[in-house]
Coordinates of N, CA and C in Angstrom, one line a residue:
M1 N 135.8 162.3 112.6 CA 136.0 162.5 111.2 C 134.6 162.2 110.5
D2 N 134.2 163.1 109.6 CA 133.0 162.9 108.9 C 133.1 161.7 107.8
E3 N 132.0 161.0 107.6 CA 132.0 160.0 106.6 C 132.1 160.7 105.2
P4 N 132.8 160.0 104.2 CA 132.8 160.7 102.9 C 131.4 160.7 102.3
I5 N 131.2 161.6 101.4 CA 129.9 161.7 100.7 C 129.8 160.7 99.6
L6 N 130.9 160.4 99.1 CA 131.0 159.4 97.9 C 132.1 158.4 98.2
T7 N 131.8 157.2 98.0 CA 132.8 156.1 98.0 C 132.9 155.4 96.7
I8 N 134.0 155.4 96.1 CA 134.2 154.7 94.8 C 134.6 153.3 95.0
F9 N 133.7 152.4 94.5 CA 133.9 150.9 94.7 C 134.1 150.4 93.2
D10 N 135.3 149.9 93.0 CA 135.6 149.4 91.6 C 135.6 147.9 91.5
T11 N 134.9 147.4 90.5 CA 134.8 145.9 90.3 C 135.6 145.4 89.1
T12 N 136.4 146.3 88.5 CA 137.1 145.9 87.3 C 137.8 144.5 87.3
L13 N 138.5 144.2 88.5 CA 139.3 143.0 88.5 C 138.4 141.8 88.6
R14 N 137.2 141.9 89.0 CA 136.3 140.7 88.9 C 135.3 140.8 87.8
D15 N 134.5 141.9 87.7 CA 133.5 142.0 86.6 C 134.2 142.2 85.3
G16 N 135.3 142.9 85.2 CA 136.0 143.1 84.0 C 136.5 141.8 83.3
E17 N 136.8 140.8 84.2 CA 137.2 139.5 83.6 C 136.0 138.7 83.1
Q18 N 134.8 139.1 83.3 CA 133.7 138.4 82.8 C 133.4 138.7 81.4
T19 N 134.1 139.7 80.8 CA 134.0 140.0 79.4 C 134.6 138.9 78.6
P20 N 133.9 138.5 77.6 CA 134.5 137.4 76.8 C 135.9 137.8 76.2
G21 N 136.8 136.9 76.4 CA 138.2 137.0 75.9 C 139.1 137.8 76.8
V22 N 138.6 138.3 78.0 CA 139.4 139.1 78.9 C 139.9 138.2 80.1
T23 N 141.2 138.2 80.3 CA 141.7 137.5 81.5 C 142.9 138.4 82.0
F24 N 143.0 138.4 83.3 CA 144.1 139.1 83.9 C 144.9 138.1 84.7
D25 N 146.2 138.0 84.5 CA 147.1 137.2 85.4 C 147.3 138.0 86.7
V26 N 148.0 137.3 87.6 CA 148.2 138.0 88.9 C 149.0 139.3 88.8
A27 N 150.0 139.3 88.0 CA 150.8 140.6 87.8 C 150.0 141.7 87.3
R28 N 149.1 141.4 86.3 CA 148.3 142.4 85.7 C 147.2 142.9 86.7
K29 N 146.7 142.0 87.5 CA 145.7 142.4 88.5 C 146.4 143.4 89.5
V30 N 147.6 143.1 89.9 CA 148.3 144.0 90.8 C 148.5 145.3 90.2
E31 N 149.0 145.3 88.9 CA 149.2 146.5 88.2 C 148.0 147.4 88.1
I32 N 146.9 146.8 87.8 CA 145.6 147.5 87.6 C 145.1 148.0 89.0
A33 N 145.3 147.2 90.0 CA 144.9 147.6 91.4 C 145.7 148.8 91.9
K34 N 147.0 148.8 91.6 CA 147.8 150.0 92.0 C 147.4 151.2 91.2
A35 N 147.1 151.1 89.9 CA 146.6 152.2 89.2 C 145.3 152.8 89.7
L36 N 144.4 151.8 90.1 CA 143.1 152.3 90.7 C 143.3 153.0 92.0
A37 N 144.2 152.5 92.8 CA 144.5 153.1 94.1 C 145.1 154.5 93.8
D38 N 146.0 154.7 92.8 CA 146.6 156.0 92.5 C 145.5 156.9 92.0
L39 N 144.5 156.4 91.4 CA 143.4 157.3 90.9 C 142.4 157.7 92.0
G40 N 142.6 157.1 93.2 CA 141.8 157.5 94.4 C 140.6 156.6 94.6
V41 N 140.5 155.5 94.0 CA 139.4 154.5 94.3 C 139.5 154.1 95.7
D42 N 138.3 154.1 96.4 CA 138.3 153.8 97.8 C 138.3 152.3 98.1
V43 N 137.6 151.5 97.3 CA 137.4 150.1 97.5 C 137.7 149.4 96.2
I44 N 138.6 148.4 96.2 CA 138.9 147.6 95.0 C 138.4 146.2 95.2
E45 N 137.5 145.7 94.4 CA 137.1 144.3 94.5 C 138.1 143.5 93.7
A46 N 139.0 142.8 94.4 CA 140.1 142.2 93.7 C 139.8 140.9 93.0
G47 N 138.7 140.3 93.3 CA 138.3 139.0 92.7 C 137.5 138.1 93.5
Y48 N 137.3 136.9 93.1 CA 136.5 135.9 93.7 C 137.3 134.7 94.0
P49 N 138.0 134.7 95.2 CA 138.9 133.7 95.6 C 138.5 132.3 95.5
A50 N 137.2 132.0 95.8 CA 136.7 130.6 95.7 C 136.5 130.1 94.3
S51 N 136.7 130.9 93.3 CA 136.4 130.5 91.9 C 137.6 129.7 91.4
S52 N 138.8 130.0 91.8 CA 140.0 129.3 91.3 C 141.2 129.6 92.1
A53 N 142.2 128.7 92.0 CA 143.5 128.9 92.7 C 144.2 130.2 92.2
S54 N 144.0 130.5 90.9 CA 144.7 131.7 90.4 C 144.0 132.9 90.9
D55 N 142.7 132.9 91.0 CA 142.0 134.1 91.5 C 142.3 134.3 93.0
F56 N 142.4 133.2 93.7 CA 142.8 133.3 95.1 C 144.1 134.0 95.2
A57 N 145.1 133.5 94.4 CA 146.5 134.0 94.4 C 146.5 135.5 94.1
A58 N 145.6 135.9 93.1 CA 145.6 137.3 92.7 C 145.1 138.2 93.8
V59 N 144.0 137.8 94.4 CA 143.4 138.6 95.5 C 144.4 138.7 96.7
E60 N 145.1 137.6 96.9 CA 146.1 137.6 98.0 C 147.3 138.5 97.7
E61 N 147.7 138.5 96.4 CA 148.8 139.4 96.0 C 148.4 140.9 96.0
V62 N 147.2 141.2 95.5 CA 146.7 142.5 95.6 C 146.6 143.0 97.0
S63 N 146.1 142.1 97.9 CA 146.1 142.5 99.3 C 147.4 142.8 99.9
R64 N 148.4 142.1 99.5 CA 149.8 142.2 100.0 C 150.4 143.5 99.5
Q65 N 150.2 143.8 98.2 CA 150.9 144.9 97.6 C 150.3 146.3 97.5
V66 N 148.9 146.3 97.6 CA 148.3 147.6 97.3 C 147.9 148.2 98.7
G67 N 148.4 149.5 98.8 CA 148.4 150.2 100.1 C 147.1 150.5 100.8
E68 N 146.7 151.8 100.9 CA 145.7 152.3 101.8 C 144.3 152.1 101.4
V69 N 144.0 151.6 100.2 CA 142.6 151.4 99.8 C 142.1 150.1 100.5
T70 N 140.8 150.0 100.5 CA 140.2 148.8 101.0 C 140.2 147.7 99.9
I71 N 140.7 146.6 100.2 CA 140.7 145.5 99.3 C 139.5 144.6 99.6
C72 N 138.7 144.3 98.6 CA 137.5 143.5 98.8 C 137.6 142.2 98.0
A73 N 137.0 141.1 98.6 CA 136.9 139.9 97.9 C 135.4 139.5 97.8
F74 N 135.1 139.0 96.6 CA 133.7 138.6 96.3 C 133.5 137.2 96.9
A75 N 132.3 136.9 97.5 CA 131.9 135.6 98.0 C 130.4 135.4 97.9
R76 N 130.1 134.1 97.5 CA 128.7 133.8 97.6 C 128.4 133.5 99.1
A77 N 127.1 133.4 99.5 CA 126.7 133.3 100.9 C 126.9 131.8 101.3
L78 N 128.1 131.3 101.1 CA 128.5 129.9 101.5 C 129.7 130.0 102.4
P79 N 129.7 129.2 103.5 CA 130.9 129.3 104.4 C 132.2 129.2 103.7
R80 N 132.4 128.2 102.8 CA 133.7 128.0 102.1 C 134.1 129.3 101.4
D81 N 133.2 129.9 100.6 CA 133.5 131.1 99.9 C 133.9 132.3 100.8
I82 N 133.2 132.4 101.9 CA 133.5 133.5 102.8 C 134.8 133.3 103.5
E83 N 135.1 132.0 103.9 CA 136.4 131.7 104.5 C 137.5 132.0 103.6
M84 N 137.4 131.6 102.3 CA 138.4 131.8 101.3 C 138.6 133.3 101.1
A85 N 137.6 134.1 101.0 CA 137.7 135.5 100.8 C 138.4 136.1 102.0
A86 N 138.1 135.7 103.2 CA 138.7 136.3 104.4 C 140.2 135.9 104.4
Q87 N 140.5 134.7 104.0 CA 141.9 134.2 104.0 C 142.7 135.0 102.9
A88 N 142.1 135.1 101.7 CA 142.8 135.8 100.6 C 143.1 137.3 100.9
T89 N 142.3 137.9 101.7 CA 142.5 139.3 102.0 C 143.2 139.6 103.3
R90 N 143.7 138.6 104.0 CA 144.2 138.7 105.4 C 145.4 139.7 105.5
Q91 N 146.1 139.9 104.4 CA 147.3 140.8 104.5 C 147.0 142.2 104.1
A92 N 145.8 142.5 103.7 CA 145.4 143.8 103.3 C 145.4 144.7 104.5
R93 N 145.8 146.0 104.4 CA 145.7 146.9 105.5 C 144.2 147.2 105.9
K94 N 143.4 147.3 104.9 CA 141.9 147.4 105.1 C 141.3 146.4 104.2
R95 N 140.3 145.6 104.7 CA 139.7 144.6 103.9 C 138.3 144.5 104.1
R96 N 137.6 143.8 103.1 CA 136.2 143.7 103.1 C 135.8 142.4 102.3
V97 N 134.8 141.7 102.8 CA 134.2 140.6 102.0 C 132.9 141.0 101.5
Q98 N 132.7 140.9 100.2 CA 131.4 141.3 99.6 C 130.6 140.0 99.4
I99 N 129.6 139.8 100.3 CA 128.8 138.6 100.2 C 127.6 138.8 99.4
V100 N 127.4 138.0 98.4 CA 126.3 138.1 97.4 C 125.3 137.0 97.7
V101 N 124.0 137.3 97.9 CA 123.0 136.4 98.2 C 122.0 136.4 97.0
P102 N 121.9 135.3 96.3 CA 120.9 135.2 95.2 C 119.5 135.3 95.7
V103 N 118.6 135.9 94.9 CA 117.3 136.0 95.3 C 116.3 135.2 94.4
S104 N 116.7 134.8 93.2 CA 115.7 134.1 92.4 C 115.8 132.6 92.8
D105 N 114.7 131.9 92.6 CA 114.7 130.5 93.0 C 115.7 129.7 92.2
R106 N 115.9 130.0 90.9 CA 116.9 129.4 90.1 C 118.3 129.5 90.6
H107 N 118.6 130.7 91.0 CA 120.0 131.0 91.5 C 120.2 130.3 92.9
I108 N 119.1 130.3 93.7 CA 119.2 129.7 95.0 C 119.4 128.2 94.8
E109 N 118.7 127.6 93.9 CA 118.8 126.1 93.7 C 120.1 125.7 93.1
R110 N 120.6 126.5 92.1 CA 121.8 126.1 91.4 C 123.1 126.7 92.0
R111 N 123.1 127.8 92.7 CA 124.3 128.4 93.1 C 124.6 128.2 94.6
L112 N 123.6 127.9 95.4 CA 123.8 127.6 96.8 C 123.7 126.2 97.2
A113 N 123.5 125.3 96.2 CA 123.3 123.9 96.5 C 124.6 123.2 96.8

């Protein structure tokens, strides 16, 4: 089978929550993820499990309930973050961990310390 020419990777459930005043509870994240899957999105970044217990629960629930799309979890390049992302997505049919590595000295000193 040929690789697709275009892959749609949606970050609404993580980046969207970084908008001031915007928060999604678990049920809302599942609802949005299902709508994104229905629209044909290929990869849904469901959240950042290491950031909070509620975000871990949301990624876990999206992984459990949303079908054939790839469910992705965000992680910093830290073993704990990566392990939590892998654990939160363990029930997804297709899963991915998005590992982000900071490149500025400031980010390396403050985010990976």
